[in-house]
PDB file of C-alpha atoms in Angstrom:
ATOM      1  CA  MET A1272       0.000   0.000   0.000  1.00 58.00           C
ATOM      2  CA  ASP A1273       1.269   3.443  -0.907  1.00 75.00           C
ATOM      3  CA  ILE A1274       0.952   6.601   1.107  1.00 79.00           C
ATOM      4  CA  ASP A1275       0.188  10.126   0.014  1.00 81.00           C
ATOM      5  CA  ILE A1276       3.287  12.279   0.029  1.00 87.00           C
ATOM      6  CA  SER A1277       2.697  15.862   1.091  1.00 91.00           C
ATOM      7  CA  GLU A1278       4.790  18.892   0.282  1.00 94.00           C
ATOM      8  CA  SER A1279       6.322  18.733   3.763  1.00 94.00           C
ATOM      9  CA  ASP A1280       7.415  15.123   3.123  1.00 96.00           C
ATOM     10  CA  LEU A1281       9.394  15.838  -0.046  1.00 96.00           C
ATOM     11  CA  ALA A1282      12.693  16.704   1.638  1.00 97.00           C
ATOM     12  CA  PHE A1283      12.492  13.512   3.732  1.00 98.00           C
ATOM     13  CA  GLU A1284      11.587  11.385   0.703  1.00 97.00           C
ATOM     14  CA  GLU A1285      14.504  12.812  -1.257  1.00 97.00           C
ATOM     15  CA  GLU A1286      16.880  12.127   1.622  1.00 98.00           C
ATOM     16  CA  VAL A1287      15.886   8.467   2.048  1.00 98.00           C
ATOM     17  CA  LEU A1288      15.904   7.899  -1.716  1.00 97.00           C
ATOM     18  CA  ARG A1289      19.415   9.361  -2.017  1.00 98.00           C
ATOM     19  CA  ASN A1290      20.727   7.571   1.077  1.00 98.00           C
ATOM     20  CA  PRO A1291      18.544   4.527   1.801  1.00 98.00           C
ATOM     21  CA  TYR A1292      21.182   2.913   4.027  1.00 97.00           C
ATOM     22  CA  LYS A1293      21.569   5.858   6.413  1.00 98.00           C
ATOM     23  CA  LEU A1294      19.513   5.330   9.525  1.00 98.00           C
ATOM     24  CA  LYS A1295      19.436   8.993  10.525  1.00 98.00           C
ATOM     25  CA  GLY A1296      17.359   9.959   7.474  1.00 98.00           C
ATOM     26  CA  TRP A1297      14.759   7.291   8.193  1.00 98.00           C
ATOM     27  CA  LEU A1298      14.561   8.249  11.858  1.00 98.00           C
ATOM     28  CA  ARG A1299      14.067  11.924  10.978  1.00 98.00           C
ATOM     29  CA  TYR A1300      11.310  10.985   8.533  1.00 98.00           C
ATOM     30  CA  LEU A1301       9.595   8.770  11.104  1.00 97.00           C
ATOM     31  CA  ASP A1302       9.805  11.527  13.704  1.00 97.00           C
ATOM     32  CA  HIS A1303       8.280  13.958  11.202  1.00 97.00           C
ATOM     33  CA  LYS A1304       5.365  11.540  10.612  1.00 96.00           C
ATOM     34  CA  ARG A1305       4.846  10.491  14.256  1.00 95.00           C
ATOM     35  CA  ASP A1306       1.367  12.074  14.459  1.00 96.00           C
ATOM     36  CA  SER A1307       0.219  10.608  11.140  1.00 94.00           C
ATOM     37  CA  PRO A1308      -2.161   7.657  10.832  1.00 94.00           C
ATOM     38  CA  VAL A1309      -0.712   4.325  11.952  1.00 94.00           C
ATOM     39  CA  ARG A1310      -0.821   2.916   8.419  1.00 94.00           C
ATOM     40  CA  THR A1311       1.285   5.793   7.086  1.00 94.00           C
ATOM     41  CA  VAL A1312       3.934   5.345   9.780  1.00 95.00           C
ATOM     42  CA  SER A1313       3.887   1.563   9.243  1.00 95.00           C
ATOM     43  CA  VAL A1314       4.571   1.943   5.526  1.00 96.00           C
ATOM     44  CA  ILE A1315       7.593   4.137   6.249  1.00 97.00           C
ATOM     45  CA  TYR A1316       8.867   1.658   8.868  1.00 96.00           C
ATOM     46  CA  GLU A1317       8.484  -1.190   6.368  1.00 96.00           C
ATOM     47  CA  ARG A1318      10.462   0.737   3.758  1.00 96.00           C
ATOM     48  CA  ALA A1319      13.179   1.545   6.277  1.00 98.00           C
ATOM     49  CA  LEU A1320      13.399  -2.086   7.382  1.00 97.00           C
ATOM     50  CA  ARG A1321      13.782  -3.263   3.783  1.00 97.00           C
ATOM     51  CA  SER A1322      16.838  -1.014   3.497  1.00 97.00           C
ATOM     52  CA  LEU A1323      18.191  -1.639   6.999  1.00 97.00           C
ATOM     53  CA  PRO A1324      16.872  -5.023   8.192  1.00 96.00           C
ATOM     54  CA  GLY A1325      19.554  -5.413  10.845  1.00 94.00           C
ATOM     55  CA  SER A1326      19.059  -2.025  12.476  1.00 95.00           C
ATOM     56  CA  TYR A1327      18.064  -2.608  16.097  1.00 93.00           C
ATOM     57  CA  LYS A1328      17.070   1.054  16.395  1.00 93.00           C
ATOM     58  CA  LEU A1329      14.252   0.524  13.910  1.00 91.00           C
ATOM     59  CA  TRP A1330      13.049  -2.620  15.665  1.00 87.00           C
ATOM     60  CA  HIS A1331      12.776  -0.978  19.111  1.00 82.00           C
TER      61      HIS A1331
END
């Protein structure tokens, strides 16, 4: 399932697309979306975990 990307998400999307293996970008994006619907946050977590499956910081 895809999510709608707002104007405020573009900088975060660009960052994680340019550097998908850098945890900091994913964590910033997740923090930015923390008040979004659960499904939206889940989709971003799933994308992050596909890039960084061994990252304990994403799992906790």
